[in-house]
Coordinates of C-alpha atoms and ligand atoms in Angstrom, one line a residue:
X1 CA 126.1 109.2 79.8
X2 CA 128.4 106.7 81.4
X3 CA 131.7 106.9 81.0
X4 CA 134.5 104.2 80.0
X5 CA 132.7 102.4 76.7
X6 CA 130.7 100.1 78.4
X7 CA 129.9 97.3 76.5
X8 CA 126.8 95.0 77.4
X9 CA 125.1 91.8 75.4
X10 CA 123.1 88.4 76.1
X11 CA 125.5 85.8 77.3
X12 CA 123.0 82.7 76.9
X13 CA 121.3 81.5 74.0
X14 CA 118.0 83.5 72.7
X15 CA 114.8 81.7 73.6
X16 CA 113.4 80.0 76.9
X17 CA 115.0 78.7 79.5
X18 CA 115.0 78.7 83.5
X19 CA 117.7 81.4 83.2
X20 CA 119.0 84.2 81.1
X21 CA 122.2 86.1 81.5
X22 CA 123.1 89.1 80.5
X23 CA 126.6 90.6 81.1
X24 CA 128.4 94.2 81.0
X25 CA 132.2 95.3 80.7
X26 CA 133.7 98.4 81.1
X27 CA 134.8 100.9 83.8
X28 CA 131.3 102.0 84.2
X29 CA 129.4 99.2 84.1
X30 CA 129.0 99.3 88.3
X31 CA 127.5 103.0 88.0
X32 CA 124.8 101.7 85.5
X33 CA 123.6 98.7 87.5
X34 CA 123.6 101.1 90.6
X35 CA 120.4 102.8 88.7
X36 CA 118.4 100.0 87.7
X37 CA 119.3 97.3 90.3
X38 CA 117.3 97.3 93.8
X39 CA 120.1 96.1 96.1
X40 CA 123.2 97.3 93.9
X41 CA 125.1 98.5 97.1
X42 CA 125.1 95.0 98.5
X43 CA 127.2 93.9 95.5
X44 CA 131.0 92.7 96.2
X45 CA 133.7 90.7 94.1
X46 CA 132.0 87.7 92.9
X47 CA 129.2 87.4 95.0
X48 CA 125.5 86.8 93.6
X49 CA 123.1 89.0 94.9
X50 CA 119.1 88.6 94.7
X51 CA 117.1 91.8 94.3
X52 CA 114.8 93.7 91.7
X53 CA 116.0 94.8 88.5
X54 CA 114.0 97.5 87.0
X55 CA 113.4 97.8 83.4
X56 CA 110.7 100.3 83.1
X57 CA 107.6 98.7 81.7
X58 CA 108.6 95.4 83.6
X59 CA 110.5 94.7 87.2
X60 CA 112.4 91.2 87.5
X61 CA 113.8 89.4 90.4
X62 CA 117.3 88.4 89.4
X63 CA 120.9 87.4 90.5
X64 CA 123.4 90.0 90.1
X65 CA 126.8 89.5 90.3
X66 CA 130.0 91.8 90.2
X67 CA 133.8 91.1 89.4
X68 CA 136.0 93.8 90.0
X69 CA 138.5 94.3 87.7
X70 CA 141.2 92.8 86.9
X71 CA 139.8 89.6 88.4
X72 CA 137.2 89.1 85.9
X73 CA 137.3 87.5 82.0
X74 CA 137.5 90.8 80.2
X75 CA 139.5 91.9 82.9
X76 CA 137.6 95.5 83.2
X77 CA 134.7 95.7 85.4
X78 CA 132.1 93.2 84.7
X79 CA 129.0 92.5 85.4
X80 CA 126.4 89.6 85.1
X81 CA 122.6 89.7 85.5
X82 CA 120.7 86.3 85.8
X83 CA 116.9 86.6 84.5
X84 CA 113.9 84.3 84.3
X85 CA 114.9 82.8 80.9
X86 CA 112.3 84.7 78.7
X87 CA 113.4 86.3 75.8
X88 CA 111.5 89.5 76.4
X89 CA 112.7 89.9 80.0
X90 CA 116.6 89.5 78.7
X91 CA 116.0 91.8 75.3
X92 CA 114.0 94.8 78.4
X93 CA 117.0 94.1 80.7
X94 CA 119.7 94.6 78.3
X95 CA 117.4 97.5 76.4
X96 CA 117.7 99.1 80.1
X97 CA 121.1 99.1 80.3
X98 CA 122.0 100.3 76.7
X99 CA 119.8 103.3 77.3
X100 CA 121.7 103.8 80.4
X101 CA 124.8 104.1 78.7
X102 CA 126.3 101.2 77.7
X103 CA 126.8 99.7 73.9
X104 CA 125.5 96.4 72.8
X105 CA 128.7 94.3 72.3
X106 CA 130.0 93.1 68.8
X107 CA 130.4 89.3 68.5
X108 CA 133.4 87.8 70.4
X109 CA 133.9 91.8 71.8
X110 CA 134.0 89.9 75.5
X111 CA 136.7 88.1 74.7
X112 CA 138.9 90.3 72.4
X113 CA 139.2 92.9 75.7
X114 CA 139.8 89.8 77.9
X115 CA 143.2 89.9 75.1
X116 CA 143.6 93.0 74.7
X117 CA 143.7 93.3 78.6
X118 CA 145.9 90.4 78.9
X119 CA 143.7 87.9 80.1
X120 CA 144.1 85.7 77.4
X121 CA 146.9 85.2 74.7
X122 CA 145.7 85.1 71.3
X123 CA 145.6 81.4 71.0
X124 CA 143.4 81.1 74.4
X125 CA 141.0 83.2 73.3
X126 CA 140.7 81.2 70.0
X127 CA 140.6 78.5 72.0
X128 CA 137.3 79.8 73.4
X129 CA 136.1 79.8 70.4
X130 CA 136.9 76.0 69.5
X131 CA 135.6 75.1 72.9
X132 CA 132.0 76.6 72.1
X133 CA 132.0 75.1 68.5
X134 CA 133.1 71.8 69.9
X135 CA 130.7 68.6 68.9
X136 CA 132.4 65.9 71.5
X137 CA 134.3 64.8 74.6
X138 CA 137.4 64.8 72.5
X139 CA 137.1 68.1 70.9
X140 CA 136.0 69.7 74.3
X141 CA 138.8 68.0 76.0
X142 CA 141.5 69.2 73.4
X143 CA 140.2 72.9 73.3
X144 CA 139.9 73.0 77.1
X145 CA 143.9 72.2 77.0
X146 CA 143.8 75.6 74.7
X147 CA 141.9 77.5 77.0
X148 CA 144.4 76.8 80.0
X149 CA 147.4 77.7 78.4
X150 CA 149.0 74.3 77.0
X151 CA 149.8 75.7 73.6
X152 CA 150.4 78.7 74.9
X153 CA 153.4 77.7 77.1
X154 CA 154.7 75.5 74.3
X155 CA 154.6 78.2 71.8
X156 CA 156.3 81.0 74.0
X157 CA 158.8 78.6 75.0
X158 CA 160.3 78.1 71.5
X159 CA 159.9 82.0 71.2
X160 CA 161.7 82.4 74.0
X161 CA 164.4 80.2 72.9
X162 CA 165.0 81.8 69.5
X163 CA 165.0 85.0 71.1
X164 CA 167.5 84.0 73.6
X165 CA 170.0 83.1 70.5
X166 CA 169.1 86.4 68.6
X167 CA 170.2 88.2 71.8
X168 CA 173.4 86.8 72.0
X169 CA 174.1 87.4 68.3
X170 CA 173.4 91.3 69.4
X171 CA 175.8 91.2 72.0
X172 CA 178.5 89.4 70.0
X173 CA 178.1 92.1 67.8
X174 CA 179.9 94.3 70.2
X175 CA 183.2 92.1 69.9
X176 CA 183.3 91.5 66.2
X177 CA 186.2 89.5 66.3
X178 CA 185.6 85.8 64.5
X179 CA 185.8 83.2 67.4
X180 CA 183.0 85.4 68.9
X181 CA 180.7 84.6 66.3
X182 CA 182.4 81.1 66.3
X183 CA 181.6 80.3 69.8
X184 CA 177.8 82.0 69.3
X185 CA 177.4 79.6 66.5
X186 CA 178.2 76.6 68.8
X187 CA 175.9 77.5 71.4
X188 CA 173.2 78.4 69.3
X189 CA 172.7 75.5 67.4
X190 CA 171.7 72.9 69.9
X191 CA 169.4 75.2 71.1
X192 CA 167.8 75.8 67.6
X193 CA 168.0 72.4 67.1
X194 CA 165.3 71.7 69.9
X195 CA 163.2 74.7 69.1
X196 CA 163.1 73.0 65.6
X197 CA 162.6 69.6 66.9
X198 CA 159.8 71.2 69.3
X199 CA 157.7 72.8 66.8
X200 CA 158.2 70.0 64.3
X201 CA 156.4 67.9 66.8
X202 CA 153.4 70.4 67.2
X203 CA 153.1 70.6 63.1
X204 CA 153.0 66.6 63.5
X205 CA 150.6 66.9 66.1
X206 CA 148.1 68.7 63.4
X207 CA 146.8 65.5 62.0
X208 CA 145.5 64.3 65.1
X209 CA 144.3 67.8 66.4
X210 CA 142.0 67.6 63.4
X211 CA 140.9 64.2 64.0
X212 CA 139.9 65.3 67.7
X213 CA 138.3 68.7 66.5
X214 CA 136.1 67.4 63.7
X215 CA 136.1 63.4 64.3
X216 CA 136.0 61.2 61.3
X217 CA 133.9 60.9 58.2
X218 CA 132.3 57.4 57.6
X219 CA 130.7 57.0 54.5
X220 CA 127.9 54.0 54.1
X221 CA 127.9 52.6 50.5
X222 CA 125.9 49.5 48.9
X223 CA 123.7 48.4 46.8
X224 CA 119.6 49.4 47.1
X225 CA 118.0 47.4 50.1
X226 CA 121.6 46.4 51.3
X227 CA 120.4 48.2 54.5
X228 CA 122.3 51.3 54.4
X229 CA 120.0 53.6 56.2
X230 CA 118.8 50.6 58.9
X231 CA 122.1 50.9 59.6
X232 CA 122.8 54.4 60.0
X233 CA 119.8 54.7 62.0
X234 CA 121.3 51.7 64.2
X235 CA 125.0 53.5 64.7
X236 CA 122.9 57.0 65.5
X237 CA 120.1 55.1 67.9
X238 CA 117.7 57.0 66.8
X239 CA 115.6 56.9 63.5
X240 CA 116.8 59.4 61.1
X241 CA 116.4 57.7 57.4
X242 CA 113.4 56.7 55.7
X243 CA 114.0 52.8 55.6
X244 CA 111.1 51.2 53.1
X245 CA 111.2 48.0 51.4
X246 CA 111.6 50.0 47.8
X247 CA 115.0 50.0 46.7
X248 CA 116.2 53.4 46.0
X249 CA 115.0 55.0 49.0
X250 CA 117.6 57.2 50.0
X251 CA 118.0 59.9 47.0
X252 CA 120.0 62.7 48.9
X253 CA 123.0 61.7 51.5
X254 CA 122.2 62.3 55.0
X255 CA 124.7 63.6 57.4
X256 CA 124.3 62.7 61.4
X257 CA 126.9 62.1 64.2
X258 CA 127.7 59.9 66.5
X259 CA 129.9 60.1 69.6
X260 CA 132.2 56.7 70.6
X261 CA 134.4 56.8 73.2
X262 CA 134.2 60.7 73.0
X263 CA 135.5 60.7 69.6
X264 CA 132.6 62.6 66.7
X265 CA 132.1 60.0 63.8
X266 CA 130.1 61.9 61.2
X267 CA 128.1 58.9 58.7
X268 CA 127.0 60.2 55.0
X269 CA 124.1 57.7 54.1
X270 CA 124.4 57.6 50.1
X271 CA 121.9 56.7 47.5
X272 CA 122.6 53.0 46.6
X273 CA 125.2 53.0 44.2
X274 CA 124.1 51.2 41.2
X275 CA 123.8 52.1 37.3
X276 CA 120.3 54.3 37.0
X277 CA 118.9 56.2 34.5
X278 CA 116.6 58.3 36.7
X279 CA 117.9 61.8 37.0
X280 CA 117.4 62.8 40.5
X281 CA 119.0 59.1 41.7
X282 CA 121.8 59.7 39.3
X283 CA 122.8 62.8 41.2
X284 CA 122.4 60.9 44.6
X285 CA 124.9 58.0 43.0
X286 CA 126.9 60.7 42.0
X287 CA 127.4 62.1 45.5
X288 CA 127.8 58.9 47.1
X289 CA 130.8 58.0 45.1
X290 CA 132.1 61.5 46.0
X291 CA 131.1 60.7 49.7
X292 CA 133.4 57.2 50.0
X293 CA 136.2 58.9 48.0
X294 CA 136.7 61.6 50.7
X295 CA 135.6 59.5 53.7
X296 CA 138.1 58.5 56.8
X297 CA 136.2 55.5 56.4
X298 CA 133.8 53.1 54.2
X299 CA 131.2 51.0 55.3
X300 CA 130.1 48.3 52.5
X301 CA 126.9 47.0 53.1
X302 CA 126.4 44.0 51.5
X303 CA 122.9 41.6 51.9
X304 CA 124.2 38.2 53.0
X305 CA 120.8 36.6 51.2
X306 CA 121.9 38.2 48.3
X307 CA 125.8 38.8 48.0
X308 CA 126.6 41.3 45.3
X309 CA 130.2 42.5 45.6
X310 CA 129.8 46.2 44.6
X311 CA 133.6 48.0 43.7
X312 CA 134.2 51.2 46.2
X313 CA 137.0 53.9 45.0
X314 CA 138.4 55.2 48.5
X315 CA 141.3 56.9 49.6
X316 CA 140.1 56.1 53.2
X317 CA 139.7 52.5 55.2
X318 CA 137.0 50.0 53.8
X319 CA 135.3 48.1 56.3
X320 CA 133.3 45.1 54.9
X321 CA 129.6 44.7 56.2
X322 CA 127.5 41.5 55.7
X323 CA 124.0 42.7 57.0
X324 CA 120.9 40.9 57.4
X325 CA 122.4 38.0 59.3
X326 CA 119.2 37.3 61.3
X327 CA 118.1 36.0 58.3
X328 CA 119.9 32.6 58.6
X329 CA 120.4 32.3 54.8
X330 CA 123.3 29.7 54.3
X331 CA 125.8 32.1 53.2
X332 CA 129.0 32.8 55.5
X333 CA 130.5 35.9 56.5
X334 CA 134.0 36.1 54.9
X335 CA 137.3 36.4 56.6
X336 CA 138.0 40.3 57.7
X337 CA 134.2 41.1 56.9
X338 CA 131.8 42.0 60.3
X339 CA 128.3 40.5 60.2
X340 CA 125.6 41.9 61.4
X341 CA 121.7 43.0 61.9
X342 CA 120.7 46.5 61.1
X343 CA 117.3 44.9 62.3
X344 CA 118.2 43.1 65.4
X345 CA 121.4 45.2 66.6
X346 CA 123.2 42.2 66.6
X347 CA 127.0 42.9 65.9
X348 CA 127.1 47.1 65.8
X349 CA 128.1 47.6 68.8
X350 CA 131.2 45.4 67.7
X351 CA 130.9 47.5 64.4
X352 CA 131.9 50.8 66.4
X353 CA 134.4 49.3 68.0
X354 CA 135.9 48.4 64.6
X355 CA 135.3 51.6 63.0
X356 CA 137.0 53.6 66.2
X357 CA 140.1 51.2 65.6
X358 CA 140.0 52.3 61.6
X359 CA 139.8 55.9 62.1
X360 CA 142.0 56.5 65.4
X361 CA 144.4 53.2 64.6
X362 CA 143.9 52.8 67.9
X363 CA 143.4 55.1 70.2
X364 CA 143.0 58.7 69.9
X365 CA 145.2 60.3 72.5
X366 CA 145.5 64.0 73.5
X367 CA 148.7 63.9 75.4
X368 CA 151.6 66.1 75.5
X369 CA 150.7 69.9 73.1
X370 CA 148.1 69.0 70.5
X371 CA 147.4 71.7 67.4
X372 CA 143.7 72.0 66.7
X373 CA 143.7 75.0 64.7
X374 CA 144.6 75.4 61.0
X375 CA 145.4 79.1 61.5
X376 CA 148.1 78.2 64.4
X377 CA 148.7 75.2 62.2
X378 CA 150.1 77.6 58.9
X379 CA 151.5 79.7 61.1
X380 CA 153.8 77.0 62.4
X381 CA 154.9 75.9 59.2
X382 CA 155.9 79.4 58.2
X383 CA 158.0 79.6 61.3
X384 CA 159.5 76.0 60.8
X385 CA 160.7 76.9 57.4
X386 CA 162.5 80.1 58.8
X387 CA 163.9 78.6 61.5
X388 CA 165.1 75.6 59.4
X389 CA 166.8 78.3 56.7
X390 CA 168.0 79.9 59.8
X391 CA 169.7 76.9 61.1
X392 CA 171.5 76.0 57.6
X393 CA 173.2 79.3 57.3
X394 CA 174.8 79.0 60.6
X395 CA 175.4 75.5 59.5
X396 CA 177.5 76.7 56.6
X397 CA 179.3 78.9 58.3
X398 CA 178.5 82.3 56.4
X399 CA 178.1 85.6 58.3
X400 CA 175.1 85.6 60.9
X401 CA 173.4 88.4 59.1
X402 CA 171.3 85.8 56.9
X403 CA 170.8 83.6 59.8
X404 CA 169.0 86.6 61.9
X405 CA 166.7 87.3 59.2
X406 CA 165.1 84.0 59.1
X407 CA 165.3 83.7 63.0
X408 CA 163.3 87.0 62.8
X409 CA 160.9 86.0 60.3
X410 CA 160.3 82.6 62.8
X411 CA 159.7 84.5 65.9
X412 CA 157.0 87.0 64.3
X413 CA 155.2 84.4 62.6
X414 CA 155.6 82.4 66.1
X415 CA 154.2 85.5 67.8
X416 CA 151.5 86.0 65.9
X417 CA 150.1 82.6 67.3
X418 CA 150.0 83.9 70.6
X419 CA 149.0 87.2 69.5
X420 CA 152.2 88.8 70.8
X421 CA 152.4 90.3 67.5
X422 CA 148.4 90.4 65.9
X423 CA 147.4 92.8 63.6
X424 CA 144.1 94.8 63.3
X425 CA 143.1 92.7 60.8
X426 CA 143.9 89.2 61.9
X427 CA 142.2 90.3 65.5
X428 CA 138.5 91.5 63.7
X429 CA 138.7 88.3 61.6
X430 CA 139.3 86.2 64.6
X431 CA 136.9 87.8 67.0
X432 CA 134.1 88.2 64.3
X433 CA 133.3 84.3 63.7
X434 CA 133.0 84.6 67.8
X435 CA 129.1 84.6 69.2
X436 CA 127.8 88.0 70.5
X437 CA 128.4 87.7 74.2
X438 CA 131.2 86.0 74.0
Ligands
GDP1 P1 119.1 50.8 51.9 O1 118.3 50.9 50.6 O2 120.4 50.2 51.7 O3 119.1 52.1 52.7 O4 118.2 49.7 52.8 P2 117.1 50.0 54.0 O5 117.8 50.3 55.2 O6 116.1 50.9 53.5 O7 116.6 48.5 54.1 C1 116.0 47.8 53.0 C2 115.1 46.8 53.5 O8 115.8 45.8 54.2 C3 114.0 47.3 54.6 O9 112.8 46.5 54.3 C4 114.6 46.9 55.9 O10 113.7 46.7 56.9 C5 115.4 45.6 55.5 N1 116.5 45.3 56.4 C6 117.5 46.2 56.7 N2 118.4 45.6 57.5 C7 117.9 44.4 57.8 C8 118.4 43.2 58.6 O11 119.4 43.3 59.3 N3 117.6 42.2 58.6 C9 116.5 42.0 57.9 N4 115.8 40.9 58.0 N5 116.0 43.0 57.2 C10 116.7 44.2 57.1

């Protein structure tokens, strides 16, 4: 056996393609691909090499490429084969080198040595993560920022900060006299004062790191035949609802996105809200009220040939829709209402314009530190509340002992952002909702 617990797994997604990769970490990983790859002694740091790799009952040509640690993602020894992008080529490679001594990996295993080795702090590996589950330009964009280190810095900064006033509470110590402590007290509380001010603004900064990770919700209400699901099928560009001519089409809600701008908009197409005794439409009513009550944003479709103002309960912005204008009836679109053709296209692409100026108010904008994850997100709270107690007792003037303690409490639930302080626990639940390979 090999020593040094290599680990090994498929990096790319199972099924065809022109290219599979599969990758190994650990201290040992060079002496197993030294028995099964032709040209192994050619390999250097990060250099692709072509040879043979031998699996047994099949021989591939691939691409093999070293990283010597540290410089590599895992920061161990790694490892990456490139295949012909068969499924049974990848599963014989990485059979190959499991019976050569290495272990198949355990989902996000990759990237949890990568932290454990320093690579990464906790929130850049999480990070990773977001980036992989990402569904637009925005999302990418604002887990990319993750990746490199913006949080990172932002968080460790205001650590750092805290720390640096904790510290001179410890050295005051030494020279218990009052004006000591006095003087501390002085010093300290500006600083606080922008650590507080700093992580207030990433806690603010939550709202919109949703908005980028997940987009918006737009629900599509109106009557049967309004053109609800003409509509959705319009905003997707692509045919996705059944559209017929029978009202009461649409039983269930449909769910599709669609990118603008490279902000995700997520539409829920509802049954045609309307008074029915049929049981399986009453259950698609009853979602589609549910749908425009939690939506960022309603679309009312109303028929101009046949206006029927239908009442919409939402907590979210209503956008008014006349559809059907190609139809030249003699009715007029009303002030703050968009006409338009599901049919024809005419006036949708003015539609998503209106709909990204709803959701975002604006524009959606990813500057300065941006939180994107609910776990970093209760985390900072935690560590605003401490730091904010913290603050008031040296405000009133009591002894610093208090004051510490909540300081304390800030900085661990601060570090446990960054991982500085992760448990066991938090690390497997983390690195479990990871892909294997990753
Ligand atoms: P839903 O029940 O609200 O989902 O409505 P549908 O999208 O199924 O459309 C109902 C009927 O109206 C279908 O026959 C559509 O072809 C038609 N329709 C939808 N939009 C338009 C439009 O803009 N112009 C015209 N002329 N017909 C439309």
């Amino acid at each position: 056996m090999i020593e040094g617990n290599v680990i090994a797994a498929l990096a790319t997604p199972v099924g065809r393609g022109a290219v599979s990769i599969i990758r190994m970490s650990g201290s040992g990983a060079k002496e197993i691909i030294s028995r099964c790859f032709s040209r192994a002694d050619k390999l250097e740091h990060a250099r692709m090499v072509l040879g043979i790799f031998d699996a047994g009952e099949i021989k591939d040509r691939v691409l093999v490429v070293l990283f010597e640690s540290p410089h590599s993602y895992t920061g161990e020894t790694l490892v990456e084969v490139h295949c012909h992008g068969s499924p049974e080529i990848a599963s014989r490679i990485l059979r190959r080198l499991v019976a050569l001594g290495a272990r198949p990996a355990e989902a996000g295993e990759f990237t949890r040595r990568a932290f454990l080795n320093g690579k990464l702090g906790l929130d850049e590996a999480e990070a990773v993560g977001e980036l992989i589950n990402a569904k637009s330009a925005a999302a990418v964009n604002a887990a990319m920022d993750g990746v490199r280190g913006k949080l990172h810095r932002e968080v460790e900064g205001i650590y750092n900060d805290i720390l640096t006033v904790i510290s001179a509470y410890d050295a005051a110590i030494d020279y218990p006299e009052e004006d000591v402590e006095e003087q501390t007290a002085e010093q300290a509380l500006p600083v606080l004062g922008n650590a507080a001010e700093r992580l207030n603004a990433l806690i603010a900064s939550y709202s919109q790191g949703e908005k980028l990770r997940d987009g918006f919700r737009v629900a599509i209400v109106g009557l049967p035949n309004a053109g609800k699901s003409s509509l959705l099928n319009k905003l997707l560009g692509r045919e996705r609802a059944i559209v017929t001519a029978n009202a009461g089409t649409t039983r269930d809600t449909i769910e599709e996105s669609y990118e603008y701008k490279g902000v995700l908009f997520t539409l829920v197409d509802t049954a045609g809200v309307r008074e029915t005794s049929d049981e399986a439409e009453r259950a698609g009513v009853e979602r589609s009220t549910q749908a425009a009550r939690s939506a960022h944003i309603v679309l009312r479709v109303t028929d101009i040939s046949s206006p029927v103002f239908l009442p919409v309960e939402t907590s979210g912005k209503l956008i008014d829709i006349y559809n059907k204008t190609d139809l030249k009836s003699n009715a007029r679109v009303p002030e703050g209402a968009i006409g338009i053709s599901a049919l024809t296209g005419e006036g949708v692409e003015e539609l998503k314009e209106a709909v990204y100026a709803a959701a975002t108010g604006g524009e959606l904008s990813a500057d300065g530190v941006v939180l994107t994850n609910a776990r970093h997100y209760a985390l900072a709270l935690a560590a605003a509340d401490a730091l904010n107690a913290g603050i008031n007792c040296l405000v009133g003037g009591g002894t610093p002992d208090l004051a510490l303690g909540e300081l304390g409490t800030a900085l661990a639930q601060l570090g446990k952002i960054t991982g500085a302080n992760a448990t066991d626990d938090v690390l497997d639940d983390i690195f479990s909702r990871f892909c294997v390979g990753k």
